[in-house]
Coordinates of C-alpha atoms and ligand atoms in Angstrom, one line a residue:
Chain A
M1056 CA 164.2 74.8 4.3
T1057 CA 163.9 77.7 6.5
A1058 CA 160.8 79.0 8.1
P1059 CA 159.4 82.6 7.3
L1060 CA 159.6 84.7 9.9
T1061 CA 157.2 87.6 9.4
E1062 CA 155.8 90.1 11.8
H1063 CA 152.3 91.0 12.3
T1064 CA 151.1 88.6 9.6
E1065 CA 147.7 86.3 10.2
S1066 CA 149.0 82.8 9.1
R1067 CA 145.8 81.4 9.6
P1068 CA 144.9 78.8 6.7
E1069 CA 142.7 80.4 4.3
G1070 CA 138.8 79.7 5.0
A1071 CA 139.6 78.7 8.5
T1072 CA 136.7 79.5 11.0
P1073 CA 137.8 81.6 13.6
A1074 CA 137.3 79.9 17.4
V1075 CA 138.1 82.9 19.6
R1076 CA 138.1 86.4 18.6
L1077 CA 139.2 89.3 20.8
A1078 CA 138.9 92.7 19.5
G1079 CA 139.6 95.7 21.4
V1080 CA 139.9 94.0 24.6
S1081 CA 141.1 95.6 27.7
K1082 CA 140.9 94.9 31.2
M1083 CA 141.4 97.3 34.1
Y1084 CA 141.7 96.0 37.5
G1085 CA 140.8 98.5 40.1
T1086 CA 139.6 102.0 39.4
G1087 CA 141.0 105.3 38.9
K1088 CA 145.0 106.1 39.8
A1089 CA 144.9 102.8 41.9
G1090 CA 143.8 100.9 38.9
I1091 CA 146.0 98.7 36.9
L1092 CA 145.6 98.1 33.1
A1093 CA 146.5 94.8 32.8
L1094 CA 145.5 94.7 28.9
D1095 CA 145.4 97.3 26.5
N1096 CA 143.4 97.2 23.4
V1097 CA 144.3 93.4 22.3
D1098 CA 143.3 91.9 19.1
L1099 CA 143.6 88.2 18.4
T1100 CA 142.1 85.6 16.8
V1101 CA 142.5 81.8 16.9
A1102 CA 141.1 79.3 14.3
Q1103 CA 139.4 76.1 14.8
G1104 CA 142.2 73.9 15.0
E1105 CA 144.9 76.5 15.5
F1106 CA 147.7 76.2 18.3
V1107 CA 148.5 79.5 19.4
C1108 CA 151.6 79.7 22.2
L1109 CA 151.5 83.2 24.1
L1110 CA 154.8 84.5 25.4
G1111 CA 155.5 87.6 27.3
A1112 CA 157.2 88.6 30.3
S1113 CA 155.6 87.7 33.9
G1114 CA 152.9 90.3 35.1
C1115 CA 152.0 91.2 31.6
G1116 CA 148.6 89.8 31.6
K1117 CA 148.7 86.4 30.1
S1118 CA 146.5 84.9 32.5
T1119 CA 144.1 87.6 32.7
M1120 CA 143.5 86.9 29.1
L1121 CA 142.6 83.3 29.5
S1122 CA 140.4 84.1 32.5
L1123 CA 138.7 86.8 30.3
V1124 CA 138.3 84.2 27.3
A1125 CA 137.2 81.9 29.8
G1126 CA 134.6 83.9 31.0
L1127 CA 135.6 84.0 34.5
D1128 CA 136.1 87.6 34.0
A1129 CA 134.6 90.1 31.9
P1130 CA 136.7 92.7 30.1
S1131 CA 136.6 96.7 31.1
A1132 CA 136.5 97.0 27.2
G1133 CA 136.0 95.4 23.9
K1134 CA 134.7 92.0 22.6
I1135 CA 135.3 88.6 23.1
D1136 CA 133.6 86.3 20.8
L1137 CA 133.4 82.6 20.8
D1138 CA 130.5 81.8 19.0
G1139 CA 129.1 79.5 21.8
R1140 CA 132.1 77.3 21.8
R1141 CA 132.8 75.5 24.9
V1142 CA 136.1 76.5 26.6
S1143 CA 138.1 74.7 29.2
L1144 CA 140.6 76.5 31.4
M1145 CA 143.8 74.6 33.0
F1146 CA 144.7 77.1 35.5
Q1147 CA 148.3 78.4 36.6
E1148 CA 148.1 76.2 39.6
P1149 CA 146.8 72.7 39.5
A1150 CA 143.3 73.6 41.3
L1151 CA 142.2 70.2 42.2
F1152 CA 140.0 69.7 44.8
P1153 CA 141.6 68.0 47.8
W1154 CA 138.5 66.3 49.2
L1155 CA 138.7 64.0 46.1
T1156 CA 140.6 61.5 44.6
V1157 CA 142.6 61.8 41.5
S1158 CA 140.3 60.2 39.5
A1159 CA 137.1 61.9 41.0
N1160 CA 138.4 65.0 40.1
V1161 CA 138.8 64.2 36.6
E1162 CA 135.1 62.8 36.7
M1163 CA 133.9 66.2 37.9
A1164 CA 134.7 67.1 34.3
L1165 CA 132.4 64.6 33.2
R1166 CA 129.7 65.3 35.2
A1167 CA 127.9 67.4 32.2
K1168 CA 127.6 64.2 30.0
K1169 CA 125.0 61.5 31.0
L1170 CA 127.3 59.1 32.2
D1171 CA 126.5 56.3 34.8
K1172 CA 128.9 56.1 37.7
R1173 CA 130.8 53.3 36.0
Q1174 CA 131.3 54.6 33.0
R1175 CA 132.5 58.0 34.2
R1176 CA 135.3 56.5 36.3
A1177 CA 136.4 54.3 33.3
S1178 CA 136.4 57.4 31.5
A1179 CA 138.3 59.3 34.1
L1180 CA 140.7 56.6 34.4
E1181 CA 141.5 56.8 30.2
F1182 CA 142.0 60.4 30.4
L1183 CA 144.6 59.7 33.5
D1184 CA 146.0 57.2 31.0
M1185 CA 146.8 60.0 28.5
V1186 CA 148.9 61.7 30.9
H1187 CA 150.6 58.5 32.1
L1188 CA 148.8 58.6 35.3
G1189 CA 146.7 55.3 35.3
G1190 CA 148.1 54.2 38.4
F1191 CA 147.3 57.1 40.3
G1192 CA 143.5 57.1 40.1
D1193 CA 142.9 56.6 44.0
K1194 CA 145.5 58.7 45.3
R1195 CA 144.6 62.2 46.9
P1196 CA 146.0 65.1 45.3
H1197 CA 148.5 66.4 48.0
E1198 CA 150.2 62.6 48.2
L1199 CA 151.4 63.5 44.3
S1200 CA 154.0 65.8 43.3
G1201 CA 153.6 69.2 41.9
G1202 CA 154.1 68.2 38.3
M1203 CA 152.0 65.1 38.5
R1204 CA 149.1 67.3 40.0
Q1205 CA 149.6 69.7 36.6
R1206 CA 149.1 66.5 34.7
V1207 CA 145.8 65.3 36.4
A1208 CA 144.9 69.0 36.1
L1209 CA 145.6 68.8 32.3
A1210 CA 143.5 65.4 32.4
R1211 CA 140.7 67.0 33.9
S1212 CA 140.7 70.0 31.2
L1213 CA 141.0 67.2 28.4
A1214 CA 138.0 65.3 30.0
Q1215 CA 135.8 68.6 29.5
D1216 CA 135.7 67.7 25.7
S1217 CA 135.7 71.5 24.9
D1218 CA 136.7 72.9 21.5
V1219 CA 138.7 75.6 22.7
L1220 CA 141.7 74.8 25.4
L1221 CA 143.3 77.6 27.4
M1222 CA 146.5 76.5 28.9
D1223 CA 148.4 78.4 31.5
E1224 CA 152.0 77.3 31.8
P1225 CA 150.8 73.6 32.1
F1226 CA 153.9 71.9 32.0
G1227 CA 155.8 74.3 34.4
A1228 CA 156.7 72.0 36.8
L1229 CA 157.5 69.2 34.7
D1230 CA 161.1 67.4 34.0
A1231 CA 162.2 67.6 30.4
M1232 CA 161.3 63.9 29.5
T1233 CA 158.0 63.9 31.0
R1234 CA 157.4 67.2 29.2
D1235 CA 158.6 66.0 25.8
L1236 CA 156.2 63.4 26.1
L1237 CA 153.0 65.2 27.1
H1238 CA 154.0 67.6 24.1
D1239 CA 153.2 64.5 22.0
E1240 CA 150.1 63.7 23.9
L1241 CA 148.8 67.0 23.6
E1242 CA 149.6 67.6 19.8
R1243 CA 147.9 64.5 19.1
I1244 CA 144.6 65.3 20.9
W1245 CA 144.6 68.6 19.6
R1246 CA 145.0 66.9 15.8
E1247 CA 142.3 64.8 16.7
R1248 CA 139.6 66.8 17.8
T1249 CA 140.7 69.9 16.1
L1250 CA 141.0 71.9 18.9
A1251 CA 141.6 75.6 19.2
V1252 CA 144.2 76.1 22.0
L1253 CA 145.9 79.1 23.6
F1254 CA 148.8 78.3 25.3
V1255 CA 150.7 80.3 27.7
T1256 CA 154.8 79.7 28.4
H1257 CA 157.6 81.1 29.4
N1258 CA 159.6 78.8 27.5
V1259 CA 160.2 80.0 24.2
R1260 CA 161.4 76.8 22.9
E1261 CA 158.0 75.0 24.3
A1262 CA 156.4 77.6 22.3
V1263 CA 157.9 76.8 19.0
R1264 CA 157.9 73.2 19.2
L1265 CA 154.1 73.2 19.6
G1266 CA 152.8 76.4 18.0
D1267 CA 151.3 77.5 14.7
R1268 CA 151.7 80.7 15.8
V1269 CA 153.7 82.1 18.4
V1270 CA 152.4 85.3 19.7
L1271 CA 154.4 88.4 21.8
L1272 CA 152.6 90.1 24.6
S1273 CA 154.3 93.4 26.0
S1274 CA 154.1 94.3 29.5
R1275 CA 152.1 97.0 31.2
P1276 CA 149.8 97.3 29.8
G1277 CA 150.0 94.0 28.0
K1278 CA 149.4 94.7 24.4
V1279 CA 150.2 92.1 21.2
V1280 CA 153.3 93.3 19.8
Q1281 CA 154.8 90.5 17.3
D1282 CA 153.0 87.3 15.9
F1283 CA 155.3 85.0 14.7
P1284 CA 154.1 82.1 12.2
V1285 CA 156.3 79.0 12.8
T1286 CA 155.8 76.8 9.6
L1287 CA 158.0 73.9 10.6
A1288 CA 156.8 70.7 9.9
R1289 CA 155.3 68.4 12.5
P1290 CA 156.2 66.5 14.7
R1291 CA 159.1 68.9 16.1
R1292 CA 161.2 68.0 18.5
T1293 CA 162.1 70.5 21.0
D1294 CA 165.9 69.9 20.6
S1295 CA 165.9 70.2 17.0
T1296 CA 168.1 72.8 15.6
E1297 CA 165.4 74.7 13.4
V1298 CA 163.2 74.9 16.5
A1299 CA 166.6 76.1 18.4
R1300 CA 167.1 78.8 15.7
I1301 CA 163.4 79.9 15.6
A1302 CA 163.5 80.0 19.1
A1303 CA 166.7 82.2 19.2
E1304 CA 165.2 84.6 17.1
I1305 CA 162.3 85.2 18.8
T1306 CA 164.2 85.3 22.4
D1307 CA 166.1 88.3 21.0
H1308 CA 162.8 90.1 20.0
L1309 CA 161.5 89.0 23.4
R1310 CA 164.6 90.6 25.2
T1311 CA 164.5 94.2 23.0
E1312 CA 160.7 93.9 24.4
V1313 CA 162.0 93.9 27.7
V1314 CA 164.8 96.3 27.5
R1315 CA 162.6 98.9 25.9
H1316 CA 160.5 98.2 29.1
A1317 CA 163.0 98.9 31.1
R1318 CA 164.0 102.5 30.0
Chain B
M1120 CA 157.8 45.6 12.6
A1121 CA 158.5 49.3 12.4
V1122 CA 155.5 49.8 14.7
E1123 CA 156.5 47.1 17.1
T1124 CA 159.7 49.0 17.9
Q1125 CA 157.7 52.1 18.3
N1126 CA 155.7 50.6 20.8
N1127 CA 158.3 49.4 22.4
A1128 CA 160.2 52.6 22.6
S1129 CA 156.8 54.5 23.9
D1130 CA 156.5 51.7 26.6
R1131 CA 159.7 52.0 27.7
L1132 CA 159.3 55.8 27.8
S1133 CA 156.1 55.3 29.9
A1134 CA 158.0 52.8 32.1
E1135 CA 160.9 55.6 32.7
I1136 CA 157.9 58.2 33.6
A1137 CA 156.7 55.9 35.9
G1138 CA 160.0 55.3 37.3
L1139 CA 160.2 59.1 37.5
D1140 CA 156.8 59.3 39.3
A1141 CA 157.7 56.7 41.9
L1142 CA 160.8 58.9 42.8
E1143 CA 158.9 61.9 43.5
L1144 CA 156.5 60.3 45.3
G1145 CA 158.9 59.4 48.0
G1146 CA 158.1 56.9 50.8
K1147 CA 156.0 57.7 53.7
Q1148 CA 156.1 56.4 57.6
R1149 CA 153.1 56.3 59.9
G1150 CA 153.9 54.9 63.6
S1151 CA 151.7 51.6 64.7
I1152 CA 148.3 52.2 66.5
A1153 CA 149.5 51.0 69.6
G1154 CA 152.8 53.4 69.4
R1155 CA 150.7 56.7 68.9
L1156 CA 148.2 55.7 71.4
W1157 CA 151.0 54.9 73.9
G1158 CA 152.6 58.4 72.8
R1159 CA 149.1 59.9 73.5
L1160 CA 148.5 58.1 77.0
W1161 CA 151.7 58.5 79.1
P1162 CA 151.6 62.4 79.1
M1163 CA 147.8 62.0 79.8
G1164 CA 148.9 59.8 82.7
I1165 CA 151.2 61.8 84.1
A1166 CA 148.7 64.7 83.8
V1167 CA 146.2 62.9 86.0
L1168 CA 149.0 61.9 88.3
L1169 CA 149.8 65.9 88.8
V1170 CA 146.3 67.0 89.4
L1171 CA 146.0 64.1 91.9
A1172 CA 149.1 64.9 93.9
V1173 CA 147.9 68.7 94.2
W1174 CA 144.5 67.6 94.9
E1175 CA 145.6 65.4 98.0
I1176 CA 147.9 68.2 99.2
V1177 CA 145.1 70.9 98.9
V1178 CA 143.1 68.1 101.5
L1179 CA 146.1 67.6 103.7
S1180 CA 146.3 71.1 104.5
G1181 CA 143.3 70.8 106.2
R1182 CA 141.9 74.1 104.9
W1183 CA 138.2 72.3 104.4
P1184 CA 136.7 69.4 106.5
E1185 CA 136.5 66.3 104.9
Y1186 CA 132.9 66.5 104.3
V1187 CA 133.7 69.7 102.2
L1188 CA 136.5 68.4 100.0
A1189 CA 136.9 64.8 100.0
G1190 CA 140.4 63.7 98.9
P1191 CA 141.1 61.5 96.2
T1192 CA 141.4 58.4 98.2
T1193 CA 137.8 58.6 99.4
V1194 CA 136.5 60.0 95.8
I1195 CA 138.2 57.2 93.8
P1196 CA 136.4 54.5 95.7
E1197 CA 133.5 56.2 95.4
L1198 CA 133.5 56.8 91.5
G1199 CA 134.2 52.7 91.6
A1200 CA 131.2 52.5 93.5
R1201 CA 129.0 54.7 91.1
L1202 CA 130.4 52.4 87.9
A1203 CA 129.1 49.2 89.6
D1204 CA 125.7 50.8 90.1
P1205 CA 123.1 50.5 87.3
E1206 CA 121.4 53.4 88.3
F1207 CA 124.3 55.3 87.8
Y1208 CA 124.4 54.5 84.0
S1209 CA 120.5 55.2 83.5
A1210 CA 121.6 58.8 84.4
V1211 CA 124.3 58.8 82.1
A1212 CA 122.0 57.8 79.6
V1213 CA 119.3 60.4 80.2
T1214 CA 122.2 62.9 79.9
M1215 CA 123.6 61.7 76.8
R1216 CA 120.2 61.3 75.5
R1217 CA 119.7 64.9 75.9
A1218 CA 123.0 65.8 74.7
L1219 CA 122.6 64.2 71.5
V1220 CA 119.6 65.0 70.9
G1221 CA 120.2 68.5 71.7
F1222 CA 123.0 68.7 69.5
A1223 CA 121.8 66.6 66.5
L1224 CA 118.9 69.4 66.5
A1225 CA 121.3 72.5 67.1
M1226 CA 123.5 70.7 63.8
L1227 CA 120.2 70.8 61.7
I1228 CA 119.3 74.3 62.8
G1229 CA 122.7 75.4 62.4
L1230 CA 123.1 73.8 59.0
I1231 CA 120.1 75.5 57.9
I1232 CA 120.7 78.7 59.2
G1233 CA 124.4 79.1 57.9
A1234 CA 123.7 77.8 54.6
L1235 CA 120.9 80.4 54.1
V1236 CA 122.6 83.3 55.7
S1237 CA 125.8 82.2 53.6
R1238 CA 124.0 82.0 50.1
I1239 CA 121.4 85.0 50.9
R1240 CA 123.0 88.4 50.9
P1241 CA 120.3 90.4 52.3
L1242 CA 120.3 88.1 55.4
R1243 CA 123.9 88.5 55.6
A1244 CA 124.2 91.6 57.4
G1245 CA 121.4 91.3 59.8
V1246 CA 121.5 87.7 60.9
G1247 CA 125.0 87.4 60.3
S1248 CA 126.2 89.9 63.8
L1249 CA 123.0 88.5 65.3
I1250 CA 124.5 85.1 65.3
T1251 CA 127.6 86.4 66.3
G1252 CA 126.2 88.1 69.4
L1253 CA 123.9 85.1 70.2
Q1254 CA 127.5 83.4 70.8
T1255 CA 128.4 85.5 73.4
M1256 CA 125.3 85.2 75.3
P1257 CA 125.9 83.0 78.6
S1258 CA 123.4 80.0 77.8
I1259 CA 122.4 80.1 81.7
A1260 CA 120.8 83.8 80.7
W1261 CA 118.5 81.8 78.5
F1262 CA 116.8 79.5 81.3
P1263 CA 114.8 81.7 83.1
L1264 CA 112.8 82.8 79.6
S1265 CA 113.1 78.7 78.7
I1266 CA 111.7 77.7 82.0
L1267 CA 108.6 80.4 81.6
L1268 CA 108.0 79.1 78.1
F1269 CA 108.5 75.4 78.5
G1270 CA 108.1 74.9 82.2
L1271 CA 110.4 72.4 84.4
T1272 CA 110.5 70.1 81.2
E1273 CA 113.0 68.4 79.1
T1274 CA 112.0 71.0 76.1
A1275 CA 113.2 73.5 78.7
I1276 CA 116.9 71.9 78.4
L1277 CA 116.9 71.2 74.9
F1278 CA 115.5 74.9 73.9
V1279 CA 118.9 76.2 76.0
V1280 CA 121.0 73.3 74.7
I1281 CA 120.2 74.4 71.1
L1282 CA 120.2 78.1 71.4
G1283 CA 123.8 77.9 73.0
A1284 CA 125.4 75.3 70.1
A1285 CA 123.4 76.4 66.8
P1286 CA 125.4 79.9 66.5
S1287 CA 128.7 78.2 66.5
I1288 CA 127.9 75.5 64.0
A1289 CA 126.2 78.2 61.4
N1290 CA 129.1 80.4 62.1
G1291 CA 131.5 77.5 61.3
L1292 CA 129.8 77.1 58.1
I1293 CA 129.1 80.8 57.2
A1294 CA 133.1 80.8 57.7
G1295 CA 134.0 77.9 55.4
V1296 CA 131.7 79.2 52.5
D1297 CA 133.3 82.4 52.9
Y1298 CA 136.9 81.2 52.9
T1299 CA 136.3 78.6 50.2
P1300 CA 139.6 79.2 47.7
P1301 CA 138.7 81.4 45.2
I1302 CA 140.8 79.4 42.8
L1303 CA 138.6 76.3 43.7
L1304 CA 135.6 78.5 42.9
R1305 CA 137.0 79.3 39.7
A1306 CA 137.9 75.6 38.8
G1307 CA 134.1 74.9 39.6
H1308 CA 132.9 77.7 37.6
M1309 CA 135.1 76.2 34.3
L1310 CA 133.7 72.9 35.2
G1311 CA 130.6 74.3 34.4
F1312 CA 128.9 74.3 38.1
R1313 CA 126.5 77.1 38.5
R1314 CA 124.7 78.1 41.5
L1315 CA 123.2 74.8 44.0
Q1316 CA 125.6 72.5 41.8
L1317 CA 128.4 74.8 42.5
Y1318 CA 127.4 74.9 46.2
R1319 CA 126.8 71.4 46.4
L1320 CA 130.2 70.3 44.7
V1321 CA 132.8 72.5 45.7
I1322 CA 131.7 75.3 48.6
L1323 CA 130.2 72.6 50.8
P1324 CA 132.7 70.2 50.5
A1325 CA 135.4 72.7 50.8
S1326 CA 134.1 74.6 54.0
L1327 CA 134.1 71.0 55.8
P1328 CA 137.0 72.2 57.9
S1329 CA 135.5 75.1 59.0
F1330 CA 132.1 73.5 59.5
L1331 CA 133.7 70.5 61.8
A1332 CA 135.5 73.3 63.9
G1333 CA 132.0 75.0 64.4
L1334 CA 131.0 71.4 65.5
K1335 CA 133.3 71.2 68.1
Q1336 CA 132.9 74.4 69.2
G1337 CA 129.0 73.8 69.0
W1338 CA 129.5 70.6 71.2
A1339 CA 131.4 72.3 74.0
F1340 CA 128.8 75.1 74.5
A1341 CA 126.1 72.3 73.9
W1342 CA 127.6 70.5 76.8
R1343 CA 127.8 73.5 79.4
S1344 CA 124.5 74.4 78.8
L1345 CA 123.2 71.1 79.1
M1346 CA 124.9 70.7 83.0
A1347 CA 123.7 74.0 83.6
G1348 CA 120.1 73.2 82.4
E1349 CA 120.5 70.3 84.6
L1350 CA 121.2 71.9 87.6
L1351 CA 118.2 74.5 87.3
V1352 CA 115.3 72.0 86.0
I1353 CA 115.1 69.1 87.8
I1354 CA 112.5 66.8 86.3
A1355 CA 111.2 64.4 88.8
N1356 CA 112.0 60.7 88.0
Q1357 CA 114.6 61.1 85.9
A1358 CA 117.6 60.8 87.1
S1359 CA 120.4 62.8 85.3
I1360 CA 124.3 63.9 86.0
G1361 CA 123.3 67.3 86.6
E1362 CA 120.7 66.3 88.9
Q1363 CA 123.2 64.2 90.9
L1364 CA 125.1 66.9 91.3
H1365 CA 122.6 69.0 92.7
Y1366 CA 121.7 66.6 95.2
A1367 CA 125.3 65.8 96.3
R1368 CA 125.8 69.4 96.9
E1369 CA 122.2 69.5 98.9
L1370 CA 123.3 66.1 100.8
A1371 CA 126.9 67.6 101.5
D1372 CA 128.1 64.6 99.7
S1373 CA 131.6 65.9 98.6
A1374 CA 132.8 62.8 97.5
G1375 CA 129.6 62.1 95.2
L1376 CA 129.8 65.4 94.3
L1377 CA 133.9 65.1 93.0
A1378 CA 133.0 61.8 91.5
T1379 CA 130.3 63.4 89.5
M1380 CA 132.7 66.1 88.1
I1381 CA 135.0 63.6 87.3
I1382 CA 132.3 61.6 85.2
I1383 CA 131.5 65.1 83.4
L1384 CA 134.9 65.8 82.6
F1385 CA 135.7 62.5 81.2
I1386 CA 132.7 62.7 78.8
G1387 CA 133.8 66.1 77.3
I1388 CA 137.5 64.8 77.2
V1389 CA 136.2 61.4 75.1
V1390 CA 133.6 63.6 72.9
D1391 CA 136.4 66.0 72.3
M1392 CA 138.8 63.2 71.3
V1393 CA 136.1 62.0 69.0
F1394 CA 136.2 65.4 67.2
E1395 CA 139.9 65.8 67.0
A1396 CA 140.1 62.2 65.6
A1397 CA 137.5 63.3 62.8
D1398 CA 139.6 66.4 62.5
T1399 CA 142.9 64.6 61.8
S1400 CA 141.5 62.0 59.5
L1401 CA 140.0 65.2 57.6
R1402 CA 143.4 66.7 57.7
R1403 CA 145.4 63.8 56.6
R1404 CA 142.7 63.0 53.8
W1405 CA 143.0 66.6 52.6
G1406 CA 146.9 66.9 53.1
L1407 CA 146.5 69.7 55.7
H1408 CA 148.3 68.2 58.5
Q1409 CA 151.4 69.6 59.6
A1410 CA 154.7 67.7 59.5
R1411 CA 155.0 66.4 63.0
N1412 CA 158.2 67.7 64.7
Ligands
ATP749 N1 142.6 90.1 40.5 C1 143.7 91.5 40.5 N2 143.4 92.5 40.9 C2 144.6 93.2 40.7 N3 145.6 93.1 39.9 C3 145.6 91.9 39.2 C4 144.6 91.1 39.6 N4 145.2 89.7 38.8 C5 146.4 90.3 37.9 N5 146.4 91.5 38.1 C6 147.5 92.4 37.6 O1 147.2 92.3 36.5 C7 148.9 92.1 36.1 C8 148.8 90.7 34.6 O2 148.7 89.9 35.5 P1 148.4 88.3 35.2 O3 148.4 87.3 36.1 O4 147.7 88.1 34.1 O5 149.7 88.2 34.6 P2 150.8 86.9 33.6 O6 151.1 87.4 32.4 O7 149.9 85.8 34.0 O8 152.1 86.5 34.5 P3 152.9 85.4 34.8 O9 153.4 85.1 33.6 O10 153.8 85.7 36.1 O11 151.9 84.5 35.2 C9 149.7 92.1 36.9 O12 150.1 93.3 37.0 C10 148.8 91.6 37.9 O13 149.6 92.3 38.9
MG750 MG1 150.1 84.3 34.6

């Protein structure tokens, strides 16, 4: 069985409700000549329950796009429609609060819920267990390794219980084994909660492993250039031959994109 | 059966990951308390000995007579005599009470002003530079006004102590709020915190190191202002350290004067060590401490 690999097709299942809709979104940093056009006229839709991976060269505006969707920044033009859905964003850096313990960091995400202290703590430990850090609740963030901190940040994002999960290179600092495990865990939670996920990565195989679609952004300015549906059956394995084949194809497109830019 | 093997496999994977994590964490080491104390004490001891030696040499040079500049050999017994005198402790108690009350009030006022100025933009431009201006004002310049306003009372002293310390404390808080890492603000925003909640849960804790630095500086100003005040504002029937200094000079009691100065220095050092300990423990908890060479 081979996966169809078409360009510019929306592969959303029929009738799926859009969770995130970007229409003609542009983002300009600064003004006039010194301004940088980070995103140019981006159209993108992520359905509820859809997992979309975002690929693109460094500096092409992926983080910018996520912070626009998260509402941390306003677009210079265009519209972002979330239809009142709650968003959580896992930043490119862990962004943990250094004055709090690991579990208190996760508990910060639970403040919106009406829980008492003990319930909050128990709930935080559950989320830490999901990222296999159950025994580290009383540590301080700086006592953990970079990869472990990212996992705490993941636990904190999951604890927010949002409908839309934005993730900016969440597994960049992880070893392959831990990453595989967290892929499984993330896939499970995504299914369970029918989340809409927008997942930024530089790792093409990771994108194919996780995504229903892999979206390619061009650089300077960032624009959606290609949209690959990935129809491989789940669960997939990062080291399977199908994943490798599709990843190789996407990498070719990425390369032409980069080469086009070099001229 | 299949479920069981799957469970076993995932258990093993978890165990492996725990193993990897343990590797990543590595060991950590900290010296024993006695060792660290000794490490700090002996350089201090050498410094003290050095100062005593220079002092003794100056005295022996004969530039000043004994009743103007007493040597360590007379001052140290004098110091011992004072330490055995209950009156001395009541003087220290009066001074420390003023210091603590003044500093506590300065902290309260500095906190309120700092919080307001850092929150409210229009206050920022005007009051912000005024606070820095106040900080550069020598506190002794306030005393004539303070004495006019409050007479020769403890209030006059406290007024100047507060004016000396509060600007530093407010500035420490303002700087801390200004330099809150933007990423933590964004994280707080993402967690749904706005306005007061963002301020209380993210901005205030993030500015703690800077606030502590402001407190430390504020204390130094408070202590200086207090000594100046106690020299200028002598209140009857209320012996204090500054007053002892004043009378030692009037009576040309060089040994007593130097002994009192040593006590002032000692108190200053001890309080500074308290602030330093607080700072060190904060830095250790936050992971801000530099690796010692
Ligand atoms: N606050 C800002 N002010 C000015 N320019 C910015 C700002 N943030 C981002 N940029 C610019 O916008 C462009 C896109 O940045 P962005 O961080 O979104 O890239 P990215 O795709 O996430 O890169 P990476 O893969 O390296 O994380 C870059 O050229 C960057 O210099
Ligand atoms: Mg980025």
